[in-house]
Coordinates of C-alpha atoms and ligand atoms in Angstrom, one line a residue:
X146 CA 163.5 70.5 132.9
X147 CA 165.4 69.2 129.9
X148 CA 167.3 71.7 128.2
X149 CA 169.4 71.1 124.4
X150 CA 173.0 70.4 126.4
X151 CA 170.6 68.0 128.4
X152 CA 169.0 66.1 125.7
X153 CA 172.4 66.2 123.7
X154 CA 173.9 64.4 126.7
X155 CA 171.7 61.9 126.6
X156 CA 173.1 60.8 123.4
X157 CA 176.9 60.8 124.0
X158 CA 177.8 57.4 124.1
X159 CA 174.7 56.2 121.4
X160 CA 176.0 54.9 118.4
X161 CA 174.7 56.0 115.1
X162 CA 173.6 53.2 113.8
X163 CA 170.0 52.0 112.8
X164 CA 167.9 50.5 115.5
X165 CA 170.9 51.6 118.1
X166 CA 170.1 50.9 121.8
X167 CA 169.0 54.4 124.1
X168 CA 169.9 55.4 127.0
X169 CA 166.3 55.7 128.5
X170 CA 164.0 54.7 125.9
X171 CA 160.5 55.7 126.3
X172 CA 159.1 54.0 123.3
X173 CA 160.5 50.6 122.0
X174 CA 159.5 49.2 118.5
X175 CA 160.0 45.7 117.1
X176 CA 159.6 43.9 113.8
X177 CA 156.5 46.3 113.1
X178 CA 155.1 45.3 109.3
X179 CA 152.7 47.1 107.6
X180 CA 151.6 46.0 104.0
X181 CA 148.9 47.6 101.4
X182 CA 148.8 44.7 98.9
X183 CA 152.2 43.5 97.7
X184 CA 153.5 47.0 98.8
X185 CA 155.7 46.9 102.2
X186 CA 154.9 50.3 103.4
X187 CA 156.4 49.8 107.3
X188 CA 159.5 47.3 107.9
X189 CA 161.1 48.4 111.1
X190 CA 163.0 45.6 112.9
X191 CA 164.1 47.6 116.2
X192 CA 163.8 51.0 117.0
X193 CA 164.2 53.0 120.1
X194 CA 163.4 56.2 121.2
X195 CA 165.0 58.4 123.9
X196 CA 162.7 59.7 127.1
X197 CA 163.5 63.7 127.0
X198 CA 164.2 64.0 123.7
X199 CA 163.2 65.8 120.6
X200 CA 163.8 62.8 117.6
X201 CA 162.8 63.9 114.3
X202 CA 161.6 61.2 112.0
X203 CA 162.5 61.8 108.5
X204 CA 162.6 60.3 104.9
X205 CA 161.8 60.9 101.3
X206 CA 157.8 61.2 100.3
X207 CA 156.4 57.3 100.6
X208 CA 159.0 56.1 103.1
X209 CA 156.4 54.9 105.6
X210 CA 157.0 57.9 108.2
X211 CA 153.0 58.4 108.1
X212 CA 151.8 54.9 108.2
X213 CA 154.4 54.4 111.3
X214 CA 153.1 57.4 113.3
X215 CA 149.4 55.7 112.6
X216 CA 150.4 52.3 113.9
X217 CA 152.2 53.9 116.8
X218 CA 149.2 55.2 118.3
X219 CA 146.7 52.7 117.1
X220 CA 145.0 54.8 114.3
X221 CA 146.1 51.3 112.1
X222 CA 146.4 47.8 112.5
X223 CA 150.2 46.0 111.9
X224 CA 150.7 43.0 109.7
X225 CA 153.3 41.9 112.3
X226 CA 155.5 43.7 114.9
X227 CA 155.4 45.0 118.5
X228 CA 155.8 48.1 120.5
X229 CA 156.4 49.0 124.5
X230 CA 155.0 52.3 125.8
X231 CA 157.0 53.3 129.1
X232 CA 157.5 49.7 128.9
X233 CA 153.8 48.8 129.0
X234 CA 153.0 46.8 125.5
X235 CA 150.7 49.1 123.6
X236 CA 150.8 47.6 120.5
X237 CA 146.9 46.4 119.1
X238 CA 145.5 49.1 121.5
X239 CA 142.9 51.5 120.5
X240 CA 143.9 54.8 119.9
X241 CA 142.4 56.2 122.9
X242 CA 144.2 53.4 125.3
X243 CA 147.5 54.5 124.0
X244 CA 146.7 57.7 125.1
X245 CA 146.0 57.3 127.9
X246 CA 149.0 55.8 128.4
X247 CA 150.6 59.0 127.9
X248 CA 151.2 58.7 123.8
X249 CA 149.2 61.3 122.0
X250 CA 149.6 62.8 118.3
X251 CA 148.4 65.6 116.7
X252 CA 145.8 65.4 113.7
X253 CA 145.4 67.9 111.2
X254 CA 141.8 70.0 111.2
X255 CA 139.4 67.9 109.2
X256 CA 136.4 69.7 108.0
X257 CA 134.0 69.0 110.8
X258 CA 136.8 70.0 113.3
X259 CA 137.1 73.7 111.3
X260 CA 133.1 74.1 111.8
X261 CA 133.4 74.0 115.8
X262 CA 135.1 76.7 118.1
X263 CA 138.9 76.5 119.3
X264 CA 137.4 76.4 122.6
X265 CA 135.4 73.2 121.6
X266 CA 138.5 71.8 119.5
X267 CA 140.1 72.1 122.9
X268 CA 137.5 70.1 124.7
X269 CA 137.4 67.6 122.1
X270 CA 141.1 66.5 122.7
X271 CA 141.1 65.3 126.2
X272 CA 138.0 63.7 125.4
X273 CA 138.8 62.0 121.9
X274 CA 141.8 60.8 123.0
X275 CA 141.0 59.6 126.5
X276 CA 137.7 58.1 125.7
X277 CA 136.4 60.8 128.9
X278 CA 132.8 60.8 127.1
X279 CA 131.6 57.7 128.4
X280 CA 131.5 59.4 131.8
X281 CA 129.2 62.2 130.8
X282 CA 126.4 59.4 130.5
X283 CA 127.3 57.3 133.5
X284 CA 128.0 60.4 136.4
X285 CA 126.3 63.4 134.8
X286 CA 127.5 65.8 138.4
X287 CA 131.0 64.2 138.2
X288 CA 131.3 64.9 134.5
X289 CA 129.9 68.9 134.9
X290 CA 133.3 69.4 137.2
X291 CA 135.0 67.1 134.7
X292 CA 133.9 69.4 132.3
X293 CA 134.8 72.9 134.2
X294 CA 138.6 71.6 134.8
X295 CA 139.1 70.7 131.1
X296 CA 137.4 74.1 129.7
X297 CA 140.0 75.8 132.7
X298 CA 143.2 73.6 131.5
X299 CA 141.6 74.7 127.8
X300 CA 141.6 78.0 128.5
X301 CA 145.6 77.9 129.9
X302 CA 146.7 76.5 126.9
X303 CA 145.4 78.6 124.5
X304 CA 146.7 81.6 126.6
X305 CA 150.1 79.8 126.4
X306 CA 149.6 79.2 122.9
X307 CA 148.4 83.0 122.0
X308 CA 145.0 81.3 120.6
X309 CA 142.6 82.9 123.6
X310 CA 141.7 85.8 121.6
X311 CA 140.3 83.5 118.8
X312 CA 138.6 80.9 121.6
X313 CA 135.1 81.4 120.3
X314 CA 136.0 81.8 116.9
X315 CA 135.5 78.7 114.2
X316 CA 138.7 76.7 113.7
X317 CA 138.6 77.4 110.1
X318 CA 139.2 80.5 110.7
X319 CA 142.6 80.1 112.1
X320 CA 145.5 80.6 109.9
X321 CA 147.4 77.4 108.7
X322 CA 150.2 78.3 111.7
X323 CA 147.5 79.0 114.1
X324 CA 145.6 75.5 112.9
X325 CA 148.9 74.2 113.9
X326 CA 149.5 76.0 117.5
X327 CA 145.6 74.3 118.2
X328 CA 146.7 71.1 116.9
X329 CA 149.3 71.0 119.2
X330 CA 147.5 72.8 122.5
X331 CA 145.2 70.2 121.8
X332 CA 147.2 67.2 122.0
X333 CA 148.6 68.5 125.9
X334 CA 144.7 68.5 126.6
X335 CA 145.5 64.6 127.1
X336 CA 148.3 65.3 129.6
X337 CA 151.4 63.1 127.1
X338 CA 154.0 62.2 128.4
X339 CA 155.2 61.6 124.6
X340 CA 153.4 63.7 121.6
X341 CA 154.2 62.6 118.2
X342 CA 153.8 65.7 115.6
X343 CA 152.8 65.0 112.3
X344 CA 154.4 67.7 109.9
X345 CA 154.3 70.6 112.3
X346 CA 155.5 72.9 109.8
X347 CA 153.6 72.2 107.0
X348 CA 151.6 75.5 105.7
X349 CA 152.9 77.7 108.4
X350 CA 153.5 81.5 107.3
X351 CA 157.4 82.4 108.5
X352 CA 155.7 84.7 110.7
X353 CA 154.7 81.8 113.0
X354 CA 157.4 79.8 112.6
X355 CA 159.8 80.6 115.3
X356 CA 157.1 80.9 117.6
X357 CA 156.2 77.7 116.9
X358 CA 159.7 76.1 117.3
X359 CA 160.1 77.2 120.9
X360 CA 156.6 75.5 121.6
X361 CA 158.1 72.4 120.0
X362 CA 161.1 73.4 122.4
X363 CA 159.1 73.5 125.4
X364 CA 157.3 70.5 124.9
X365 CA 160.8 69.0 126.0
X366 CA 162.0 71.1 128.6
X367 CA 159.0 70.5 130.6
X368 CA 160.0 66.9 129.9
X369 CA 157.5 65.4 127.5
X370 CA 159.3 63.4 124.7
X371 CA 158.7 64.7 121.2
X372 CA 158.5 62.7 118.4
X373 CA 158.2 64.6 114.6
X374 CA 157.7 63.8 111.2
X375 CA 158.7 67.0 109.1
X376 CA 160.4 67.6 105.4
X377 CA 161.3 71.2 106.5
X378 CA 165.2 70.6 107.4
X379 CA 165.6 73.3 108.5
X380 CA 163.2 72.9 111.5
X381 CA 165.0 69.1 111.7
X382 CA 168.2 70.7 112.5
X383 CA 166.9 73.6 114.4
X384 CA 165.4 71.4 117.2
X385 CA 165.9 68.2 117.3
X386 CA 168.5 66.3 119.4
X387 CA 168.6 62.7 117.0
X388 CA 167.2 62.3 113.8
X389 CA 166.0 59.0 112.5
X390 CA 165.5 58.3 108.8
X391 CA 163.2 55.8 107.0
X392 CA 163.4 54.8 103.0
X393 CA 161.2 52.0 101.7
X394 CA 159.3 51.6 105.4
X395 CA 163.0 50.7 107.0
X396 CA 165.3 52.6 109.1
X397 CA 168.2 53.4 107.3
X398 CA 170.2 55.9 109.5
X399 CA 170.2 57.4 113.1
X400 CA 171.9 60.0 114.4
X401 CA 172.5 63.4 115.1
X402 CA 171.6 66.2 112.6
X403 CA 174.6 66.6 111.2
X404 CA 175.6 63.4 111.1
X405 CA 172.5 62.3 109.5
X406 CA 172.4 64.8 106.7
X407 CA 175.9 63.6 105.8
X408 CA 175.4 60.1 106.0
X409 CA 176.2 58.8 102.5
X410 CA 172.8 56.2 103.1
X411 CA 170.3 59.0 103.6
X412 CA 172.2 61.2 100.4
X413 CA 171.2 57.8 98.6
X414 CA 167.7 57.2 100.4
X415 CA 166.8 60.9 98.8
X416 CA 168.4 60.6 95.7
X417 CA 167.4 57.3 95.1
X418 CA 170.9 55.8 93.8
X419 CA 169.6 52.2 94.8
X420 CA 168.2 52.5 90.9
X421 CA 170.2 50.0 89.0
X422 CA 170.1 51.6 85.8
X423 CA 172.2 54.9 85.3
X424 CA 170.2 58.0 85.3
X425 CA 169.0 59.5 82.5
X426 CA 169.1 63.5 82.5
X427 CA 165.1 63.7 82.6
X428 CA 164.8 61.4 85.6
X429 CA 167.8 62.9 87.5
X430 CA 166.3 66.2 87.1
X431 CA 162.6 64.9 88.0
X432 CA 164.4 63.1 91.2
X433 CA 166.0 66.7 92.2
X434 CA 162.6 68.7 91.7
X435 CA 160.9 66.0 94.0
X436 CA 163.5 66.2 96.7
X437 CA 163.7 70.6 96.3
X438 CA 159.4 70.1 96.6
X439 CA 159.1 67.3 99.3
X440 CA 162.3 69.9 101.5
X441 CA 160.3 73.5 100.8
X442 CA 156.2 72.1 99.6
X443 CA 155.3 75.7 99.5
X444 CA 158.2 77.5 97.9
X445 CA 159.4 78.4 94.5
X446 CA 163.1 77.3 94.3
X447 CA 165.5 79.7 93.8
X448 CA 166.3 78.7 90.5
X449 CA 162.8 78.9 89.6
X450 CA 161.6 81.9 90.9
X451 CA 165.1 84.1 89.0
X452 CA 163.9 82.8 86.0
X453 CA 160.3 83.7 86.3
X454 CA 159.4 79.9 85.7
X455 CA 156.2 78.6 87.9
X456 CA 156.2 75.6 90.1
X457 CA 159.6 73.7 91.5
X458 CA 157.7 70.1 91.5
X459 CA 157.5 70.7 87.4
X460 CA 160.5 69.2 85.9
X461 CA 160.5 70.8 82.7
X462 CA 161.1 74.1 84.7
X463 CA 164.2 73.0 86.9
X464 CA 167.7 74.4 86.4
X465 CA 170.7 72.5 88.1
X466 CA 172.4 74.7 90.5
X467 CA 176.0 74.4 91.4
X468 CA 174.2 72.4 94.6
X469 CA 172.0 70.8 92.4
X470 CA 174.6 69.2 90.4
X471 CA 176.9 68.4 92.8
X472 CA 173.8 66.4 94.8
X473 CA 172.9 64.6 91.3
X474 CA 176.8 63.9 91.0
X475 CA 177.2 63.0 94.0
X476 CA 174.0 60.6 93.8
X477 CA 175.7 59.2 91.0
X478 CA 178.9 58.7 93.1
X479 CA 178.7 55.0 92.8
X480 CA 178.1 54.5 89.2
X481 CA 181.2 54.6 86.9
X482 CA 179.0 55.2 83.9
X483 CA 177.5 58.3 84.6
X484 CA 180.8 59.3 85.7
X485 CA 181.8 59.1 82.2
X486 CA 178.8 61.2 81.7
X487 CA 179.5 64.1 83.5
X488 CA 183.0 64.7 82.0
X489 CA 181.7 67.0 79.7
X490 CA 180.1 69.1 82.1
X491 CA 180.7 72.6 83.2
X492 CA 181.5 70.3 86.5
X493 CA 184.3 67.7 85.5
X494 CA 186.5 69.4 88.5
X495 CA 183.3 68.0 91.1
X496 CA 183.9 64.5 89.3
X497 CA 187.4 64.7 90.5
X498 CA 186.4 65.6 94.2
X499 CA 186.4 62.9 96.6
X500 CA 183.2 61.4 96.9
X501 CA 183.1 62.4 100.5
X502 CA 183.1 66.2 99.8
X503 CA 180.3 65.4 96.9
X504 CA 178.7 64.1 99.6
X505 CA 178.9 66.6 101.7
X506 CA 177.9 69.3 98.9
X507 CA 175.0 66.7 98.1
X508 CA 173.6 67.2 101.3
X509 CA 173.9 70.5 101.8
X510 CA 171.7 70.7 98.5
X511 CA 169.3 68.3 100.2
X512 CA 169.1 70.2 102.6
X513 CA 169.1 73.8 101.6
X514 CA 167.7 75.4 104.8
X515 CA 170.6 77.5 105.8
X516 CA 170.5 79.6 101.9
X517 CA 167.0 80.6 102.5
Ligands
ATP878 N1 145.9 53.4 102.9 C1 146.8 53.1 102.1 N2 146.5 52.2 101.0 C2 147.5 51.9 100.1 N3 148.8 52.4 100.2 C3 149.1 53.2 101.2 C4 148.1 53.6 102.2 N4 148.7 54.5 103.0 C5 150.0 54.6 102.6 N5 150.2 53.8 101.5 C6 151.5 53.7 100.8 O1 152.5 53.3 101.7 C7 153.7 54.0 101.4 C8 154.1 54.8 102.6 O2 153.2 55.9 102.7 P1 153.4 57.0 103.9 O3 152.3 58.0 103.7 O4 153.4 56.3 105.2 O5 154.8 57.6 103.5 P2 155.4 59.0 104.1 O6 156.8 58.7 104.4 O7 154.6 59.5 105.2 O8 155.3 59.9 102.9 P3 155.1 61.5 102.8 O9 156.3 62.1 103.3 O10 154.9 61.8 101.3 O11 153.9 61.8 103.6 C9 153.4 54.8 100.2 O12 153.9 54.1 99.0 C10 151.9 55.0 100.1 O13 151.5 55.2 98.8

């Protein structure tokens, strides 16, 4: 079993740096290039990630988190690049290869999966992933036991996952946190080794959302290696033991949480400083409404909601908090001009601050989990 102090351990002598070397690394990534047209959606040069662990993999909207997770595990084709699986090379597999490797994802419910029974979801995941159907036709009497193991191992895991009293229910009929307890039951239908979570968060009531932390939680301590993309920080910083963030398809920091968050190169990958061209007031306010929708997708800010204004992705409703203006100072740290800017603000004293503590504060805005 791998517990927190465990997988924390594992990291002690790691430096945070992108592409840094693991201790044990599980999954190794290199030069991997993805390309739609003359955008570079995917340029990772070396990336490594730790057997044991829970590595969360985040970035602002269009970084390239999705497309990675998709070339990962075979669901899309790289321009260039390489990957080792438990140091087998998986990379130009088919998706069901690469699981049966022992690499598996989760998918959100399409349509056509929301019109068949958990119970059938279920079945469908060893079998989608592994490729299992092909022995239905060649052994019919092998594939009936076949059959009876995975509806039993189906059956456990929706027990575990308090989803047996919907089992013969339609999936569409499961709650957005329950769509994501089958999405994830269904993945350990493969027997991973690794499973890669795409948003597990996303659309889940707060009712569900501890219960589905400690699933994320056990996935490690019965000593699968969890791999996440999420944009709900406070889940990032909840349960993961490194964080790795992307901007423009690279890596751009590793680390631990806390590290991460106050790394001045993520603060810049989320506010977008690399702009040449000061910020106007329109665009840093549109920047801050993106970052406040892409952290909390389903909730009013707080800022929006005391004023009785409707949606925090609209920019013409969003008011600058004392966080909110510290990030945009802050992600204005490194250009004089809009220095100059600010001095008439109700902040001059933040302009004064070391850019360190704006930082800091910037972050913290970034990452508003812990005032919610
Ligand atoms: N099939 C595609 N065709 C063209 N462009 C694509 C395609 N898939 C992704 N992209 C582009 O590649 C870039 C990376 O997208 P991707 O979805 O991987 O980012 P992401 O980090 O997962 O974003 P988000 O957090 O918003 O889901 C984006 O600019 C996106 O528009």
């Amino acid at each position: 079993m791998t517990t927190s102090a465990a997988a924390n351990s594992l990291f002690s002598d790691v430096p945070h740096t992108p592409g840094a070397p693991k201790r044990d690394p599980i999954l190794i990534a290199d030069d991997v290039v993805r390309r739609f047209g003359g955008l570079t959606a995917v340029d990772v040069e070396h990336l490594e990630i730790q057997r044991g662990a829970i590595t969360a993999l985040i970035g602002p909207n269009g970084a390239g988190k999705t497309t990675f997770f998709n070339l990962l595990t075979g669901f899309d084709r790289p321009d260039a690049g390489r990957w080792t699986f438990h140091g087998h090379q998986v990379s130009g597999q088919p998706p069901f290869r690469i699981a049966r490797a022992g690499l598996v994802r989760t998918f959100q419910l399409t349509k056509a999966l929301t019109r068949l029974s958990v119970i059938e979801n279920m079945r469908l995941g060893a079998t989608d992933q592994t490729g299992e159907r092909a022995w239905r036709a060649v052994l019919p009497w092998l594939w009936n036991k076949q059959e009876r193991a995975l509806t039993e191992r189906a059956d456990e895991l929706l027990a575990r996952f308090k989803l047996d009293h919907m089992r013969d229910e339609y999936a569409g009929e499961l709650s957005g946190g329950q769509r994501k307890l089958l999405e994830m039951a269904r993945a350990l239908m493969a027997e991973p080794t690794m499973v890669m979570l795409d948003e597990p968060m996303a659309g889940v009531n707060p009712a569900l959302t501890q219960s589905l932390l400690e699933h994320v939680k056990d996935l490690r301590n019965l000593g699968m290696t969890v791999l996440f993309v999420e944009h709900d920080m406070d889940m990032v910083r909840d349960i993961s033991d490194w964080v790795v963030v992307m901007a423009e398809g690279r890596v751009v920091s590793e680390g631990p949480p806390d590290a991460v968050m106050s790394d001045p190169a993520v603060i810049d990958a989320y506010l977008g400083t690399h702009h040449d061209a000061p910020l106007t007031e329109a665009e840093e306010e549109r920047q801050l409404a993106e970052i406040e929708s892409s952290l909390y997708p389903d909730e009013p800010t707080p800022e929006s909601s005391s004023q009785g204004s409707g949606d925090a992705a609209g920019s013409d409703d969003v008011d600058h908090s004392d966080e909110a203006d510290a990030a945009a100072s802050a992600g204005d740290a490194d250009n004089a001009d809009d220095a100059e800017e600010a001095d008439d603000s109700d902040h001059a004293q933040q302009q004064t601050d070391s850019t360190r503590t704006q930082e800091m504060k910037a972050s913290e805005a970034s990452t508003r989990g812990e005032a919610r």
